[in-house]
Coordinates of C-alpha atoms and ligand atoms in Angstrom, one line a residue:
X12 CA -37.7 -46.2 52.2
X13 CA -35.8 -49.4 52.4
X14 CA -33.2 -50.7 50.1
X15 CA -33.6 -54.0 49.8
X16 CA -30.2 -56.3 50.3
X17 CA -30.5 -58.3 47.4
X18 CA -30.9 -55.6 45.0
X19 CA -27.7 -54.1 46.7
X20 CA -25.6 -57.6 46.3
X21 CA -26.5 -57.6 42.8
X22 CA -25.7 -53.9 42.1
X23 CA -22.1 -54.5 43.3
X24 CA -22.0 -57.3 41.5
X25 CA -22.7 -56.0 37.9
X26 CA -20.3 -53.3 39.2
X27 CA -17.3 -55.6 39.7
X28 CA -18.9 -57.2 36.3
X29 CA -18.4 -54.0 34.5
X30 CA -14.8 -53.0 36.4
X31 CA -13.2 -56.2 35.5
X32 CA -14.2 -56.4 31.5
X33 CA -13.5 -52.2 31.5
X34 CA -9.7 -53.5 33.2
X35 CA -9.3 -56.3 30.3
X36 CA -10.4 -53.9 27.4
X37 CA -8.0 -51.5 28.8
X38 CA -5.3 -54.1 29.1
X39 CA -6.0 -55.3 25.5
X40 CA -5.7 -52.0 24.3
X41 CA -2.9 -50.9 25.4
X42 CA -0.8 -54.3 24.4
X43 CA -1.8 -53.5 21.0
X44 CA -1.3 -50.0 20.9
X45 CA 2.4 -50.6 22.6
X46 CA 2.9 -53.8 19.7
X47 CA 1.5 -51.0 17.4
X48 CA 4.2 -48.2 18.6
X49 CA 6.8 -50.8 18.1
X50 CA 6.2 -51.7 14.5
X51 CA 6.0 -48.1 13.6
X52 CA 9.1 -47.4 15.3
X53 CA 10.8 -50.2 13.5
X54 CA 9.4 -49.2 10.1
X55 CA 11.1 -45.6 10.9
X56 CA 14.4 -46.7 11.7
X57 CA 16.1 -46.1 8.0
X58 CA 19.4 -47.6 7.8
X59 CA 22.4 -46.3 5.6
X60 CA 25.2 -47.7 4.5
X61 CA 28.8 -46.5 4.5
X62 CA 31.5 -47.5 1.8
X63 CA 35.0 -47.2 2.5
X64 CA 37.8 -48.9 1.1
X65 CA 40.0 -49.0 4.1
X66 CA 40.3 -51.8 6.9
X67 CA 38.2 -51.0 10.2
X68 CA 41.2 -49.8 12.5
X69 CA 42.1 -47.4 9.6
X70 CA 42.2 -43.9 10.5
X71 CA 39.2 -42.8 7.9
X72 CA 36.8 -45.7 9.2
X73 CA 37.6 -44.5 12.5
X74 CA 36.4 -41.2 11.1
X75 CA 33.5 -43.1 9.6
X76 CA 32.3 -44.9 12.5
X77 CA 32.1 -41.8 14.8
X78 CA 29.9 -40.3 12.1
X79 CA 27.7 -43.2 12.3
X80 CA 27.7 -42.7 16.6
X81 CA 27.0 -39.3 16.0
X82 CA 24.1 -39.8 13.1
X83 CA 22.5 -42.4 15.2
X84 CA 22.6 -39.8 18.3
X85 CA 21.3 -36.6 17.1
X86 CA 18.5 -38.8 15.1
X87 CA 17.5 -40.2 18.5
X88 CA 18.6 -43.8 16.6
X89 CA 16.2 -43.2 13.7
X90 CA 19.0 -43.6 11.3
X91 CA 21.8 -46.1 11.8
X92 CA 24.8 -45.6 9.3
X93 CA 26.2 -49.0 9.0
X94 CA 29.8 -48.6 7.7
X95 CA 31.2 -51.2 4.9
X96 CA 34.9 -51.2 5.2
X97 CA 37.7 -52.8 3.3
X98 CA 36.0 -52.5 0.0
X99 CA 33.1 -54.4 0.7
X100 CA 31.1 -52.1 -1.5
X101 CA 33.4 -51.9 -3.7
X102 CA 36.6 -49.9 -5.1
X103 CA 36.2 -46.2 -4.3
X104 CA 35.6 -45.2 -8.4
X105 CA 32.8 -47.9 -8.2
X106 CA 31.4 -47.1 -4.8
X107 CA 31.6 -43.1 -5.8
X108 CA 29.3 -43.7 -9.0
X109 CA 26.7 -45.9 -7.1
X110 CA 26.8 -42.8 -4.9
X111 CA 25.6 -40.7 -7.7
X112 CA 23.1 -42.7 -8.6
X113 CA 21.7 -43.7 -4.8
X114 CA 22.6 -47.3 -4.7
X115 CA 24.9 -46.4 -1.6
X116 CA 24.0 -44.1 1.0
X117 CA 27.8 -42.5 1.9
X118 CA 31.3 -43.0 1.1
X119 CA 34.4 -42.5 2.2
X120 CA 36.9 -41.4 -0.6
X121 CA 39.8 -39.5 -1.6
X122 CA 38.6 -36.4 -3.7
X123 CA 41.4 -37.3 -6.3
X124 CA 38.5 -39.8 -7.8
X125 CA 35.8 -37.7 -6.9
X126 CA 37.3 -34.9 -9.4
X127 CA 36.6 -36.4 -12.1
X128 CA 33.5 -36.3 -11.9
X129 CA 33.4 -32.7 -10.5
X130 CA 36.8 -31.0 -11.8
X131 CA 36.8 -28.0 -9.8
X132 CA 37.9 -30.1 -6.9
X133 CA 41.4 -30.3 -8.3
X134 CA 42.2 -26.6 -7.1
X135 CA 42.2 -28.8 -3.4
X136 CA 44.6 -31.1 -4.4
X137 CA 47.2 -29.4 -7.0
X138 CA 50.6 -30.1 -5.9
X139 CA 52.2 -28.2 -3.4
X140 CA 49.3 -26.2 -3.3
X141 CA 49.6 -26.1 0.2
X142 CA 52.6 -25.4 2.3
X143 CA 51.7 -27.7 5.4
X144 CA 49.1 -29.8 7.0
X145 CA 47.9 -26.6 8.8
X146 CA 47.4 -25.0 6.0
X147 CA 45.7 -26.9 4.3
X148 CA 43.4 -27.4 7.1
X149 CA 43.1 -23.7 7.4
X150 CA 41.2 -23.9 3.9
X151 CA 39.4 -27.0 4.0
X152 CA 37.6 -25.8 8.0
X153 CA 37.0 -22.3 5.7
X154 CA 35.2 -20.4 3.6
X155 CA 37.3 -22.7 0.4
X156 CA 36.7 -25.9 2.1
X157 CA 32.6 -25.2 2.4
X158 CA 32.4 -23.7 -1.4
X159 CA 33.5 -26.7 -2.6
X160 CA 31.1 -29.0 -0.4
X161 CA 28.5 -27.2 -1.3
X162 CA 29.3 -27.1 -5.2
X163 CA 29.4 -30.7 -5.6
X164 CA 25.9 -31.2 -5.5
X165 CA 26.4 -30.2 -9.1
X166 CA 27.3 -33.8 -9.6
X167 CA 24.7 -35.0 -7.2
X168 CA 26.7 -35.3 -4.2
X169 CA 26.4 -33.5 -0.8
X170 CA 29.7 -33.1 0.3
X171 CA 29.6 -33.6 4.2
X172 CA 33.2 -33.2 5.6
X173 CA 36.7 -33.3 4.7
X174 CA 39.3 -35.9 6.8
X175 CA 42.6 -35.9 6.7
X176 CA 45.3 -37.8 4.6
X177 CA 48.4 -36.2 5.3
X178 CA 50.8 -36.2 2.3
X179 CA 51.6 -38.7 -0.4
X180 CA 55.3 -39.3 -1.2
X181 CA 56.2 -42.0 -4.1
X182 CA 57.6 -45.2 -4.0
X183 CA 58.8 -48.1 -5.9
X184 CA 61.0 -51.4 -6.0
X185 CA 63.5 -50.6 -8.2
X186 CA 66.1 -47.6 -6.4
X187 CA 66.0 -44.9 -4.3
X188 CA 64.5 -41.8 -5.9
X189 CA 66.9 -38.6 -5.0
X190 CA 65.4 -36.4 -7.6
X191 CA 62.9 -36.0 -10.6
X192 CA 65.6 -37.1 -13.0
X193 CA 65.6 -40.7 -10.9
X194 CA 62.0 -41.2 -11.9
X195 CA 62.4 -41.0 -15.4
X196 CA 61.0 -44.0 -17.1
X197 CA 59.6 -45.8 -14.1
X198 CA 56.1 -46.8 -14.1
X199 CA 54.0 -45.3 -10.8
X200 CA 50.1 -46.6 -10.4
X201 CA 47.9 -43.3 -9.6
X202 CA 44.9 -42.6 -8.7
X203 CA 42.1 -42.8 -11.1
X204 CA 42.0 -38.7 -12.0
X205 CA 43.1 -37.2 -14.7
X206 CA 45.4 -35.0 -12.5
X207 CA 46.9 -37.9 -11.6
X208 CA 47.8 -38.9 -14.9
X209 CA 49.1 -35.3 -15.8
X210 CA 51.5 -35.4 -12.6
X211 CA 53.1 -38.2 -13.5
X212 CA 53.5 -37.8 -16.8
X213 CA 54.9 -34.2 -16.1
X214 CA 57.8 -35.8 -13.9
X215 CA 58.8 -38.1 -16.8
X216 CA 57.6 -40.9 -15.5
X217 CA 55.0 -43.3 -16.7
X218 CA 51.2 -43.4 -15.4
X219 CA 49.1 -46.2 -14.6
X220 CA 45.6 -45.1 -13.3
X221 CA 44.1 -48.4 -10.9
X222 CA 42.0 -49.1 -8.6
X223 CA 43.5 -48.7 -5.0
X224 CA 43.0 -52.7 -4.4
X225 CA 45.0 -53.8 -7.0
X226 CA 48.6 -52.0 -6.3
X227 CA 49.9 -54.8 -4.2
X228 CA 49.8 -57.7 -6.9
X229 CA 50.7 -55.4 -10.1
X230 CA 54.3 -54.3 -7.6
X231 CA 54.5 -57.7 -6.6
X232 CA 53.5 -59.0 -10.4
X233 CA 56.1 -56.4 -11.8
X234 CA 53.5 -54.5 -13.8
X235 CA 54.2 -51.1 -12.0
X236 CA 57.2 -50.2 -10.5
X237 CA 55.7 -47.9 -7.8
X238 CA 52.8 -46.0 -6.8
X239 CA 52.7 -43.2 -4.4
X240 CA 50.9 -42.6 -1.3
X241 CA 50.9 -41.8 2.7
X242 CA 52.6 -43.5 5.7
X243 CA 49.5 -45.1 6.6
X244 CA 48.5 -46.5 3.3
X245 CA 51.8 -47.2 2.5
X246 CA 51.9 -49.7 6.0
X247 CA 48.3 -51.2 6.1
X248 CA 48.1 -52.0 2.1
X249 CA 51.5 -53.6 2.5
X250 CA 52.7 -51.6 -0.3
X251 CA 56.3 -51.4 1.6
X252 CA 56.6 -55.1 1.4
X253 CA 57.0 -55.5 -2.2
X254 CA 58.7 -51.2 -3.0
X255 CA 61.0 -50.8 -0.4
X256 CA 61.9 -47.3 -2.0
X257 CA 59.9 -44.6 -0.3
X258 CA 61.1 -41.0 -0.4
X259 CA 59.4 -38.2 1.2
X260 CA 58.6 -35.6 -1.5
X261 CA 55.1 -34.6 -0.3
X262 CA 54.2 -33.7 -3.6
X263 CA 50.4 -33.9 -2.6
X264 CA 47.8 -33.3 0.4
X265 CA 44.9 -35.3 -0.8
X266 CA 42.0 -34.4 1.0
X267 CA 39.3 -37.3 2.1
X268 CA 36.2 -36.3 1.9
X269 CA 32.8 -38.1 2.9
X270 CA 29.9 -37.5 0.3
X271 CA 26.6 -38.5 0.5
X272 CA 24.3 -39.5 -2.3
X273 CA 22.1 -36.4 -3.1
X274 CA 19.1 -38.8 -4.4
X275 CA 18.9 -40.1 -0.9
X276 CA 19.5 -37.0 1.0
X277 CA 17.1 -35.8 -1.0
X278 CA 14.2 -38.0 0.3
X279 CA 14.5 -37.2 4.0
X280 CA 13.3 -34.6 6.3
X281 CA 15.3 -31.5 6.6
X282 CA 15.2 -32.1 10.7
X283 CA 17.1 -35.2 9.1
X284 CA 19.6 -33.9 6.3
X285 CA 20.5 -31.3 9.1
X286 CA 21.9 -33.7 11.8
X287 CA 23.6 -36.1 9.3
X288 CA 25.1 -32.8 8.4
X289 CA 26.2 -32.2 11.6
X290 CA 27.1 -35.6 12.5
X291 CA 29.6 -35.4 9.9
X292 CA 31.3 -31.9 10.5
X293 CA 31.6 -33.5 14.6
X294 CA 33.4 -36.1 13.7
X295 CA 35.8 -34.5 12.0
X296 CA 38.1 -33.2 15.2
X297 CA 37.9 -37.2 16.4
X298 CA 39.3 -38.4 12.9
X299 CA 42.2 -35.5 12.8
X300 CA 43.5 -37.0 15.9
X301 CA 42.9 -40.5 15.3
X302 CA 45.0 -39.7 11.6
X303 CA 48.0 -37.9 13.9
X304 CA 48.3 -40.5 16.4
X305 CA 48.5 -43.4 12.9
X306 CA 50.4 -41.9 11.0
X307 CA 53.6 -41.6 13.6
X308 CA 53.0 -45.1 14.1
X309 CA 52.5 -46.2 10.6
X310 CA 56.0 -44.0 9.9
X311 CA 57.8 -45.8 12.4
X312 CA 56.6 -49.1 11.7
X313 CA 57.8 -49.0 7.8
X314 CA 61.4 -47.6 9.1
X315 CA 61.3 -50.4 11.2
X316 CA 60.6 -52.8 8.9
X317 CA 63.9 -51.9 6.8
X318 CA 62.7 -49.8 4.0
X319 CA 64.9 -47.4 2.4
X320 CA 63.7 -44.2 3.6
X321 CA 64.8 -40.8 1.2
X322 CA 64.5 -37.8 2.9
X323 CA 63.9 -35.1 0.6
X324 CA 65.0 -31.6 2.1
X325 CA 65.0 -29.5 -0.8
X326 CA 61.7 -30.9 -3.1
X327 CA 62.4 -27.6 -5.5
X328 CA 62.9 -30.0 -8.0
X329 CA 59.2 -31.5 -7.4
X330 CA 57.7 -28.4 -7.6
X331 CA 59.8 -26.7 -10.6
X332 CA 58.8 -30.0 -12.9
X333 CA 54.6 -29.8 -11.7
X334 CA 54.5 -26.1 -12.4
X335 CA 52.9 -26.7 -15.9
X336 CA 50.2 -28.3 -14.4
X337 CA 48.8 -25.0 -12.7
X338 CA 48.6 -23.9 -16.5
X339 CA 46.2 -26.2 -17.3
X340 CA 43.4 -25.2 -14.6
X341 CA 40.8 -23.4 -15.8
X342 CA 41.0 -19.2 -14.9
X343 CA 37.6 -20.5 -12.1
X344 CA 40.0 -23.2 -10.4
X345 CA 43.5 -20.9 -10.9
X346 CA 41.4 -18.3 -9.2
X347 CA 40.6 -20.4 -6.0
X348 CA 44.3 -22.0 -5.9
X349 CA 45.0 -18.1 -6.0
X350 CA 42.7 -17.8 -2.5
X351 CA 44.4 -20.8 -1.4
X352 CA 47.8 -19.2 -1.4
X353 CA 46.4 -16.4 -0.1
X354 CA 45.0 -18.2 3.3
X355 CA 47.3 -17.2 6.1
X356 CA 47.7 -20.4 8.4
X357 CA 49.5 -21.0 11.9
X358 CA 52.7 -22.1 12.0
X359 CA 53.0 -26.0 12.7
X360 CA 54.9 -27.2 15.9
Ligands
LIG9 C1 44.6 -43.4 0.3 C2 43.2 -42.9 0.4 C3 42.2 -43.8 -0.2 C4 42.6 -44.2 -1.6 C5 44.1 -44.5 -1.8 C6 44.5 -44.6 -3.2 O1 45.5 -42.6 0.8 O2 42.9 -42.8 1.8 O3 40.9 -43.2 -0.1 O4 42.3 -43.1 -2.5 O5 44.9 -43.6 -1.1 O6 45.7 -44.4 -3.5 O7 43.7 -45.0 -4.1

C-alpha cells in the first residue's frame, strides 16, 4: 500500500495546527494561574501594626523593629509588623486599651501602665525589688518572668517579651535632691499606675499621673516640678533641658514589655501565633545590647550637657520610706516579690 503525499502534508499540517493552539492554551493558562498565585499571595500577606511611643533610634523601637525582621522571617513574609513610633498611635495608656480591644495589633509599653489593668504585674516593678540589672533579668528570662506573660491574657493580652529599661532615678528643676526629706512638697509627674501614685505619695512628695508626651511642656510650663525616669528617656524626651536636677536613686527597674492584642492573636493559625511568639523572645538579646550600648551614651551626653548630677551612694533612705508599699500587695503578689528575692543572680561586672 501507498500513502499518498498529500494526505501526508495535510496530516502534519493539522499536527502543527493542533501543537500551536495546545502551546497558546498552555501559555494562557499558566499567565493566569501565575496572575492567580499572585493575588492570593497578596491577599495572605496580613499586616500588623506596632505602637510605641519612642522615636525610631530609641532603644525599644530598635527592639521593635528586629521583632518585625524576625516576624516577617519565620512567616516566610506572610506577616509584616509595621512599627508606629513616636506616638503615632497614640500615648501608651491609649495605645495599651486599643490593644485590648484589637484596634492595634502590638505595643511597646512600660508594664507600669499595663498594671493597671492587670495588677499582679506590680510584684515586677515594686521598688527595689531587685538588687541589679542582672537580677532582674534573672527573673524576667525565668520561670517569674513567663508566669506573668502568660497570666495577662487574663486582660486579653499575650504578653510576648520583656525589654529592658534600666532604672528610673527622679528629677526636677527646682534643687538637688540629697535625700527623701529634699523631696518633700515637690510635685513629680508619674506614670499612669496607681503604684506610681502610692510611691510618690509615700516619699512626701506630690503625684501627678500623665501621659509620657506631655512631661516636657508641664516642667517647662511649671505645672510639675519633676518627673522621674532613665538616662535614655531623660536625654531623647529632652526632660534634662528644662530639670537639670537628676539624682541617681534607682528606686525602680521598670520592665518594657511587648503585648500583643489577644483578639487578634486569636484569629491566626497556631503555625502563626507560634513564630510571632518566637520572633519576639529572639529579639530580645538584640534590644538588651542595643539598651547597654544607649544608655552609656545617653548618661554621658546629659553630664555633658551640664546637669547637676546627685550620686546617691547610700539610697537606704529610698528604700526605708517605700517599705509601706510592699504592705499593700496582695498575699498572691507579696508571695511572688517573695520568689523574686529569692532568685539567685550573677554578680554584675
Ligand atoms: C520610659 C518608657 C516608656 C514610658 C516612659 C514614661 O522609660 O520606656 O515606655 O513608659 O518611660 O515615663 O511614661
Amino acid at each position: 500500500e501507498t500513502f499518498p503525499f498529500e494526505i501526508f502534508i495535510k496530516e502534519v499540517k493539522m499536527i502543527k495546527k493542533i501543537l500551536l493552539i495546545s502551546l497558546a492554551i498552555t501559555l494562557i493558562g499558566s499567565l493566569a494561574f501565575a496572575a492567580a498565585q499572585q493575588e492570593s499571595a497578596e491577599a495572605e500577606t496580613m499586616v500588623l501594626r506596632l505602637a510605641e511611643t519612642h522615636p525610631q533610634d530609641y532603644p525599644t523601637t530598635k527592639g521593635d523593629y528586629e521583632f518585625a525582621r524576625l516576624v516577617d522571617e519565620y512567616t516566610d513574609g506572610r506577616i509584616k509588623v509595621e512599627v508606629y513610633h513616636s506616638k503615632q498611635l497614640g500615648e501608651e495608656k491609649a495605645a495599651i486599651e486599643q490593644v485590648q480591644f484589637g484596634a492595634i495589633d502590638f505595643t511597646r509599653v512600660s508594664i507600669a501602665p499595663v498594671s493597671d489593668f492587670y495588677s499582679p504585674l506590680n510584684a515586677l516593678q515594686m521598688p527595689y525589688v531587685y538588687s541589679s540589672g542582672s537580677h532582674m533579668w534573672k527573673v524576667l528570662s525565668g520561670p517569674i518572668g513567663e508566669e506573668m506573660l502568660s497570666k495577662i491574657e487574663a486582660a486579653k493580652f499575650v504578653g510576648l517579651c520583656y525589654y529592658d529599661g534600666g532604672a528610673r532615678n527622679f528629677y526636677n528643676s527646682k534643687k538637688e535632691i540629697k535625700s527623701v526629706a529634699d523631696l518633700a512638697g515637690l510635685k513629680f509627674r508619674v506614670m499612669q499606675s496607681k503604684l506610681m501614685v502610692d510611691m510618690v505619695n509615700a516619699l512626701g512628695a506630690v503625684p501627678q499621673p500623665m501621659p509620657y508626651g506631655e512631661v516636657y511642656s508641664a516642667l517647662q510650663t511649671g505645672v510639675i516640678d519633676g518627673a522621674e525616669n532613665n538616662w535614655p528617656s531623660y536625654l531623647t524626651s529632652s526632660h534634662y533641658e528644662v530639670a537639670k536636677f537628676y539624682t541617681t536613686d534607682g528606686h525602680l527597674r521598670v520592665p518594657e514589655i511587648l503585648i500583643a492584642s489577644k483578639i487578634v492573636m486569636d484569629k491566626l493559625s497556631a503555625e502563626d501565633q507560634a513564630a510571632i511568639k518566637k520572633a519576639a523572645k529572639d529579639s530580645v538579646e538584640f534590644q538588651k545590647k542595643a539598651w547597654a550600648d544607649f544608655a552609656k551614651e545617653a548618661e554621658e551626653k546629659v553630664r555633658a550637657a551640664g546637669c547637676v548630677i546627685t550620686d546617691l551612694s547610700d539610697v537606704s533612705g529610698f528604700q526605708d520610706a517605700m517599705k509601706p508599699l510592699y504592705d499593700e500587695l496582695t498575699p498572691e503578689e507579696m508571695a511572688v516579690v517573695e520568689r523574686i528575692r529569692a532568685t539567685p543572680y550573677p554578680a554584675e561586672k
